[in-house]
XYZ file of C-alpha atoms in Angstrom:
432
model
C -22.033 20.371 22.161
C -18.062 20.412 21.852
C -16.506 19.772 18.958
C -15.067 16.668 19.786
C -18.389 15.902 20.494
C -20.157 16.567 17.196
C -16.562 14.959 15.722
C -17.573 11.788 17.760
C -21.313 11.740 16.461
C -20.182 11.715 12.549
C -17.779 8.618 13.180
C -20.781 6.285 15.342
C -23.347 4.749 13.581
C -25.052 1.684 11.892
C -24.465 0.892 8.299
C -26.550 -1.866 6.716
C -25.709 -3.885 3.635
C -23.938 -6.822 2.561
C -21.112 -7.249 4.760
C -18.041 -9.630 3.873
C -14.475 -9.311 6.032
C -11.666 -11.827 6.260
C -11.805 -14.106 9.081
C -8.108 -15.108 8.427
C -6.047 -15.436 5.691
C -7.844 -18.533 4.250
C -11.875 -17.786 5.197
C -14.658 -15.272 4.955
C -17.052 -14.212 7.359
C -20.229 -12.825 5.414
C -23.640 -11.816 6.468
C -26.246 -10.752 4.103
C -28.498 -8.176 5.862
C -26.658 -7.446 8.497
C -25.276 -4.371 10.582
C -21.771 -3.277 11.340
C -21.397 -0.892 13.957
C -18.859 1.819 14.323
C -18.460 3.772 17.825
C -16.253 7.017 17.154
C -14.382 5.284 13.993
C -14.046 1.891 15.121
C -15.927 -1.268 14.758
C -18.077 -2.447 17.784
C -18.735 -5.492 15.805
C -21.026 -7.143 13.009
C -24.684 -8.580 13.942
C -27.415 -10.066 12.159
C -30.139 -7.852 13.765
C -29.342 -4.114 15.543
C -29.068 -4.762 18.998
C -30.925 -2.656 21.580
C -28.126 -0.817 22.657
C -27.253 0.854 19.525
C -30.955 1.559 18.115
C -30.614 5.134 18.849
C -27.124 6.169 15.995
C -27.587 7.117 12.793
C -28.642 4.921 10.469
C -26.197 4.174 6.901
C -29.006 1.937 5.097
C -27.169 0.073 2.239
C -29.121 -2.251 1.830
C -28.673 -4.510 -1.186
C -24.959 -3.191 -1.402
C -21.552 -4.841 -0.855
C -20.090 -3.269 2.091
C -16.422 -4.608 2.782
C -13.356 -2.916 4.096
C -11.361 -0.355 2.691
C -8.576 -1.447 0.320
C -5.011 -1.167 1.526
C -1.907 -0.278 -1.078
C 1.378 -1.204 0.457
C 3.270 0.582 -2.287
C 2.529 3.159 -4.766
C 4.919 5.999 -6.362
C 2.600 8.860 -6.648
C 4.624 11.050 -8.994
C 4.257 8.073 -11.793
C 0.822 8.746 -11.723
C 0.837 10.428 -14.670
C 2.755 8.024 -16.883
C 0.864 4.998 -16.159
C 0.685 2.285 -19.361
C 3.664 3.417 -20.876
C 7.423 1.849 -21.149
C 5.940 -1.350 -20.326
C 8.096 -3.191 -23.025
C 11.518 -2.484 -20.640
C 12.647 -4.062 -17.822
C 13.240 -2.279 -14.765
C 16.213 -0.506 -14.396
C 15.658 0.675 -18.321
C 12.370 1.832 -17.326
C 14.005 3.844 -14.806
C 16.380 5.520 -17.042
C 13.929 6.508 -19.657
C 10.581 6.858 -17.794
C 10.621 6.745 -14.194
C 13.519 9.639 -13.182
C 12.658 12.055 -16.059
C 9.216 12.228 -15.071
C 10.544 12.678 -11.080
C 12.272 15.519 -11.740
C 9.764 17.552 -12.778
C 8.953 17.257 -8.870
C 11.283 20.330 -8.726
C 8.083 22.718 -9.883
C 5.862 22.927 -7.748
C 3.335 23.874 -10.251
C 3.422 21.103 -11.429
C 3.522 18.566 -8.437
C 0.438 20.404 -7.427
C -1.286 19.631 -10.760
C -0.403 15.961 -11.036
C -0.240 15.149 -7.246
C -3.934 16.699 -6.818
C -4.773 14.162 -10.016
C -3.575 11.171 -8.117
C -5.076 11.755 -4.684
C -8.614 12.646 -6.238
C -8.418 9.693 -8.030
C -7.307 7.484 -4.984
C -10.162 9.243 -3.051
C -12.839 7.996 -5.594
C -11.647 4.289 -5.486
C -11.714 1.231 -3.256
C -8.000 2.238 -1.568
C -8.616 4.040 1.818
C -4.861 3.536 2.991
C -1.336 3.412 1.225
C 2.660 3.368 1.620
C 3.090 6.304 -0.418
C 6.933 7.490 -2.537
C 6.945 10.858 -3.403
C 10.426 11.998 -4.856
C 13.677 13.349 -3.209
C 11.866 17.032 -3.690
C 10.915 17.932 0.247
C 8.622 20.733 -1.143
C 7.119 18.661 -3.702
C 6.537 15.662 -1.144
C 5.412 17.793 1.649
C 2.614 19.218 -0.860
C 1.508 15.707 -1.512
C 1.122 14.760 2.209
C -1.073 18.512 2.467
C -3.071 16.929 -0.014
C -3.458 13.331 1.143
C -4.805 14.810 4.910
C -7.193 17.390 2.567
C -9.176 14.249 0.811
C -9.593 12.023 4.470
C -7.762 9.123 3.381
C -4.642 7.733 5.741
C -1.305 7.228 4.299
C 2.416 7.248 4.701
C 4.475 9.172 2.401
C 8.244 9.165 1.729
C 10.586 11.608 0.919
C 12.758 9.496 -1.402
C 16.291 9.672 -0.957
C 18.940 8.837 -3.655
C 22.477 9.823 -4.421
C 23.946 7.368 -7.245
C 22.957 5.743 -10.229
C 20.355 8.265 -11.305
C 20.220 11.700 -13.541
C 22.098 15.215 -12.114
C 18.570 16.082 -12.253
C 17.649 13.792 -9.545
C 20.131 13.288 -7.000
C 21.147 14.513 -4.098
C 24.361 16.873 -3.400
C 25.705 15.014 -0.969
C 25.148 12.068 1.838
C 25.401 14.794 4.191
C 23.053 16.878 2.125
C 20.482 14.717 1.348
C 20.654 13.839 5.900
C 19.976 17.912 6.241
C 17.145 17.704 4.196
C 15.406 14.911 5.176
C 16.135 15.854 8.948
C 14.174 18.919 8.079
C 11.380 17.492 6.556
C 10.788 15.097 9.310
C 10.642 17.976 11.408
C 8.188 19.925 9.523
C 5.773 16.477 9.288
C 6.094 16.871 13.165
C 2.623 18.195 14.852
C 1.464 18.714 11.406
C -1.212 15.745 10.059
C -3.919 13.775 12.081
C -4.145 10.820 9.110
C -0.396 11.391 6.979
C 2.539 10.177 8.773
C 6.043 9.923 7.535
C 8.475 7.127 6.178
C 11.922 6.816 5.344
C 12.171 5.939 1.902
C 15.843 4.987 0.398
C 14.443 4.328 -2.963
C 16.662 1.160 -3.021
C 20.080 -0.142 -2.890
C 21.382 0.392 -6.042
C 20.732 4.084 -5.499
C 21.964 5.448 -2.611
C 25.292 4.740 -1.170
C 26.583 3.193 2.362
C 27.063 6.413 3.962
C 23.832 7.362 3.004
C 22.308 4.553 4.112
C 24.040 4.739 7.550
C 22.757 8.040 8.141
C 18.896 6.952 7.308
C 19.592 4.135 9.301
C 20.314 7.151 12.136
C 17.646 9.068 11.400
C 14.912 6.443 11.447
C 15.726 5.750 15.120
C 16.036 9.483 16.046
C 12.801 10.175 14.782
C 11.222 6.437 15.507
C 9.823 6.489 11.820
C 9.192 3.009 9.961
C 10.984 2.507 6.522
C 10.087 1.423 2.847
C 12.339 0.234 -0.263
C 12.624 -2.176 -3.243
C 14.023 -5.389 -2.544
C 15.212 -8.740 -4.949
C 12.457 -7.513 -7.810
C 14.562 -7.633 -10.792
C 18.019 -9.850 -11.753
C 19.466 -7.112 -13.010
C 19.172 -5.242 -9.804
C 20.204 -8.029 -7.428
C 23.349 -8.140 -9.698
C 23.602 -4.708 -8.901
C 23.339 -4.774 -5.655
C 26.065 -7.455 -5.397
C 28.705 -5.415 -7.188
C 28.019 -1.932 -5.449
C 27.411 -3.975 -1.833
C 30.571 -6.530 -2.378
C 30.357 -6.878 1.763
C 26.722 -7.915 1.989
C 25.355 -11.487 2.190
C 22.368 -10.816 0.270
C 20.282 -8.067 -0.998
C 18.117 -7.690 2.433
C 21.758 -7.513 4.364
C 22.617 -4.494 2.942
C 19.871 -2.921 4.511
C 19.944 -4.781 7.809
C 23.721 -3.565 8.125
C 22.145 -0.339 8.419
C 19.255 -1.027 10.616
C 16.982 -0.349 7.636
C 15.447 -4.471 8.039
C 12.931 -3.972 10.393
C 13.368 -5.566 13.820
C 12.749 -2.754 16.442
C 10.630 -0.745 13.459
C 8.086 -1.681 10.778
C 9.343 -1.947 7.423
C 8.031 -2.838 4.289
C 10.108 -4.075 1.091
C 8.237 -4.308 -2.068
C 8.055 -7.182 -4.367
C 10.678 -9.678 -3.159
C 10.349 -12.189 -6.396
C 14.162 -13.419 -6.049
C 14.167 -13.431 -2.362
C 16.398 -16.778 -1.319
C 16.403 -18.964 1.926
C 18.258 -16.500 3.917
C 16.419 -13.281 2.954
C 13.066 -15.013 3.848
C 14.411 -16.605 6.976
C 15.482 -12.706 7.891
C 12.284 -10.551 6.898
C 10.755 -13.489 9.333
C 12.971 -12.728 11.963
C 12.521 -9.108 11.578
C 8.746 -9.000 10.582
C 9.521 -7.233 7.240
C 6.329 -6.830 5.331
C 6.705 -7.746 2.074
C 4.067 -5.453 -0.695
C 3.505 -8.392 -3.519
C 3.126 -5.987 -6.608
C 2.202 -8.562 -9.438
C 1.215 -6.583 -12.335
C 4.254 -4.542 -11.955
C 6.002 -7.711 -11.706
C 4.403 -9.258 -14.932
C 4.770 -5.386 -16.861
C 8.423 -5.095 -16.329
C 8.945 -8.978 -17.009
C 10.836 -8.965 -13.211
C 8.826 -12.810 -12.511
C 6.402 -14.029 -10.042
C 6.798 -13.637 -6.069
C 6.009 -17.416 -4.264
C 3.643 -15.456 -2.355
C 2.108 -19.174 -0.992
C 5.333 -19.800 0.389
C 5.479 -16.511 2.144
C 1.983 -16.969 3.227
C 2.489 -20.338 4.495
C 5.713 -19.331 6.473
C 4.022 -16.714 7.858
C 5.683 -13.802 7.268
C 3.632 -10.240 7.031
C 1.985 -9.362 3.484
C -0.326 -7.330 1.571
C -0.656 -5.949 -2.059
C 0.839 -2.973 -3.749
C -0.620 -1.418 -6.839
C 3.359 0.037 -7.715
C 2.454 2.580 -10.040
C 3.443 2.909 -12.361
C 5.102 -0.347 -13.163
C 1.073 -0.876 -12.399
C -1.238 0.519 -14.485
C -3.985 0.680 -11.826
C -4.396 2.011 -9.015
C -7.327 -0.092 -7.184
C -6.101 -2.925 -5.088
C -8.538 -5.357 -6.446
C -6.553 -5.150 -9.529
C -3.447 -6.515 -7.455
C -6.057 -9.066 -6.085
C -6.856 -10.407 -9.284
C -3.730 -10.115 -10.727
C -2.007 -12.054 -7.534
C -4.115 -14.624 -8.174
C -3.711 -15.622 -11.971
C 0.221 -15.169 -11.656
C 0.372 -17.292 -8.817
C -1.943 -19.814 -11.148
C 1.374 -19.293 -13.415
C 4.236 -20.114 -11.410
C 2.113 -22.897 -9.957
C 1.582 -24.447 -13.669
C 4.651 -23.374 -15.098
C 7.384 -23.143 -12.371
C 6.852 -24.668 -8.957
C 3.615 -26.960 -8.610
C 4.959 -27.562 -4.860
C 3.165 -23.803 -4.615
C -0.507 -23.745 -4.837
C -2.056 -20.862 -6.201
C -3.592 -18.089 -4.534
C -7.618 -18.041 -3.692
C -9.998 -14.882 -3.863
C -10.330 -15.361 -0.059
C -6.395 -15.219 0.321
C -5.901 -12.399 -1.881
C -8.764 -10.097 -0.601
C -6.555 -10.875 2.869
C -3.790 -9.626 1.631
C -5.508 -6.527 0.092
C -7.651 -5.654 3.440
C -6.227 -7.004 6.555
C -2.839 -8.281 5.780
C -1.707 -5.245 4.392
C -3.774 -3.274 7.172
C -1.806 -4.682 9.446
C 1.366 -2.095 8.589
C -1.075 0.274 10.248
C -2.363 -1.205 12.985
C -5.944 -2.974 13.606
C -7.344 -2.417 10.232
C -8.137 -4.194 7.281
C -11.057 -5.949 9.338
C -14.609 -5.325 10.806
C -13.936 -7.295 14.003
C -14.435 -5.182 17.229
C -11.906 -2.510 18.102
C -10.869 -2.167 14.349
C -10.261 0.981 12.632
C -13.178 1.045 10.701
C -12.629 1.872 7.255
C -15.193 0.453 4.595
C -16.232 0.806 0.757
C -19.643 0.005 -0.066
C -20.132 -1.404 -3.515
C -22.977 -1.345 -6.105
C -22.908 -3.783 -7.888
C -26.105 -4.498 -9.329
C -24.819 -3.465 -12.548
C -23.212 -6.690 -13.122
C -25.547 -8.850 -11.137
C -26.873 -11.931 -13.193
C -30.347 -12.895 -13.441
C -30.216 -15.839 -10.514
C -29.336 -14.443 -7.279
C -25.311 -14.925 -6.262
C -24.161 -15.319 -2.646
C -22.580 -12.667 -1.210
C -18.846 -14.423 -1.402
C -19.349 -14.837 -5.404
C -20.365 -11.414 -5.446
C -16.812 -10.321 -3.816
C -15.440 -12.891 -6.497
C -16.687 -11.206 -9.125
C -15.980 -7.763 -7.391
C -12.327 -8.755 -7.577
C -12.330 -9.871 -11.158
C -14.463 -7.271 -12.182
C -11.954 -4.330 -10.681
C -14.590 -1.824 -11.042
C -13.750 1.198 -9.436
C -17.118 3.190 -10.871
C -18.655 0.335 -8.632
C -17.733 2.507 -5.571
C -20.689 4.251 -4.025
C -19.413 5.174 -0.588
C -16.522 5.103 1.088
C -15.400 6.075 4.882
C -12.266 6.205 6.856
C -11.702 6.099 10.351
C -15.421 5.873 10.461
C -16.184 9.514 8.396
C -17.495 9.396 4.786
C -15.105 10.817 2.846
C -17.877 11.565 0.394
């Protein structure tokens, strides 16, 4: 047998359990007992009984379990990792100054990127995330080490090289516009031929740091290289009033990257948190399909406000969750679910009752297939998805009368119990 062969094998089989998956962004399809079937790492669909055809691949018997799919993190800044739970009295761009770029330029040793990234990415492999929009720092060493060690642990992701060359430290910036194009350009190039699950993304880390010419010549290199892009975008007043001073030419804060073909449009993009996003910006990440990453707890830690996330949803532009450590605390995505929720409970009470709040079945959406969605068909276990999926135990928790296997998600969200994770696979292979 070939070794594509024996590869194809290890991703088809049957797994039994629980089984709960979005039908849309409003409704849950769940079947208790039942089989979901995956044919070399995608889903050939969810059935009540095994049919015929398929009675002869391994068997996954979780019975008893929760088996949903794999969490998806639309943005998370690995080398914050280890500084998680602290500065959360600041505001953003004082966060920056006195937590956030000291700790990124220790990204410079490699000894120590290796020992913090490898702390990250083993804990990301041990919880419910099984994708994520990854910024590294503007180190290419440092970030290409990460992306070795994302592929090493199974999990997919997109990492950025972050690029900055105003408004930060000596210690973190880059020599030049035309410097900082070099080495990007060759870091793009090394990413080239090099990863099966780790792609690449252009990553200005956002306005206020990186200057027009800098921005044009990302704007260049995305096409050239036909990479998708992430940034920051309207999270904190401060930084809109920022961006409005340096960017005196631009309509509003998503202009100044659309004038550098940095919006989306002809590539996927993703802008994280968008709380103070106005009529135009929202009319032009529609246009553009921009994906906005709704980061709440970040967005309650750094006291930035609450995203209308039901307007977005009911406008329909593209969405899913970010954990944004560490202006998050936690990694796991059901966090953000949870959190997303009870803010959105907030602004609806306290701000804007023309917004209703979020529901568990909306936010588990956002945190499976509306985030998936930045990658392709996943997020789901309807046929020809991906199929990525965490199985849960959570008898732990379970109370003495029997709950339905949507109340059990419920409580799964709430609950944000990563030790609750007792198998996990991507693109159809256990990861452990």
């Amino acid at each position: 047998m070939c070794r594509q062969e024996v590869m194809m094998k290890q991703r088809s089989f049957a797994l039994k359990g629980d089984l709960c998956w979005s039908r849309d962004a409003r409704h849950l399809n769940t079947i208790k007992d039942g089989w979901l079937v995956c044919l070399d790492g995608r889903s050939a669909g969810v059935f009540e009984t095994l049919p015929e055809e398929y009675a002869n691949l391994p068997v996954e018997d979780w019975s008893g379990h929760l088996v949903i799919p794999g969490l998806v993190d639309l943005h998370v800044h690995a080398p914050q990792y280890t500084f998680r739970g602290l500065g959360m009295d600041l505001e953003l761009l004082d966060w920056l100054d006195r937590h956030a770029f000291p700790e990124e330029s220790r990204y410079a040793d490699l000894d120590y990127a290796r020992k913090a990234y490898s702390r990250f990415v083993e804990d990301m492999k041990r919880g419910p995330n099984t994708r994520s929009c990854v910024f590294a720092t503007l180190h290419a060493p440092a970030t290409l080490l990460l992306m070795d060690l994302l592929e090493e642990s199974g999990l997919v992701a997109m990492v950025g090289k972050v690029n900055m060359d105003r408004n930060s430290p000596d210690t973190l910036r880059e020599e030049s516009p035309e410097a900082a194009e070099e080495v990007t350009r060759r870091w793009l190039e090394a990413c080239t031929g090099r990863y099966e699950r780790v792609t690449p993304i252009i990553t200005p880390r956002f306005t206020p740091s990186c200057t027009d010419d800098l921005m044009d010549r990302l704007g260049k290199l995305r096409k050239e290289f036909d990479v998708p892009v992430q940034s920051h975008l309207s999270e904190n007043r401060g930084e809109v009033a920022l961006v409005q001073e340096l960017c005196p030419w631009s309509r509003f804060y998503g202009d100044a990257y659309d004038h550098f073909g940095l919006f989306g449009g002809d590539h996927n993009c993703i802008m994280a948190h968008c709380v103070l996003s106005g009529d135009e910006e929202i009319a032009l990440m529609k246009e553009r399909g921009v994906y906005v990453a709704h980061c709440p707890q970040s967005n309650t830690n750094l006291a930035s406000g609450i995203a209308p996330v039901r307007r977005y949803l009911d406008e329909g532009l593209n969405m899913g969750l970010g954990s944004d450590v560490a202006g998050g605390s936690t990694l796991s995505i059901f966090r953000a679910m949870a959190d997303a929720i009870q803010v959105s409970k907030l602004r609806w009470r306290l701000q804007d009752q023309s917004l209703a709040p979020l529901t568990a079945p909306e936010a588990f959406w956002l945190g499976t297939a509306g985030g998936g969605a930045f990658f392709g068909k996943v997020g789901s276990f309807d046929p020809g998805y991906e199929l990525d999926a965490v199985v849960l135990d959570d008898s732990r928790t379970a109370p003495v009368l029997p709950l339905s296997v949507e109340d059990r998600l419920e409580r799964a969200i709430y609950l944000s119990e990563d030790r609750d994770v007792v198998k996990k696979f991507v693109r159809g292979t256990a990861l452990w």
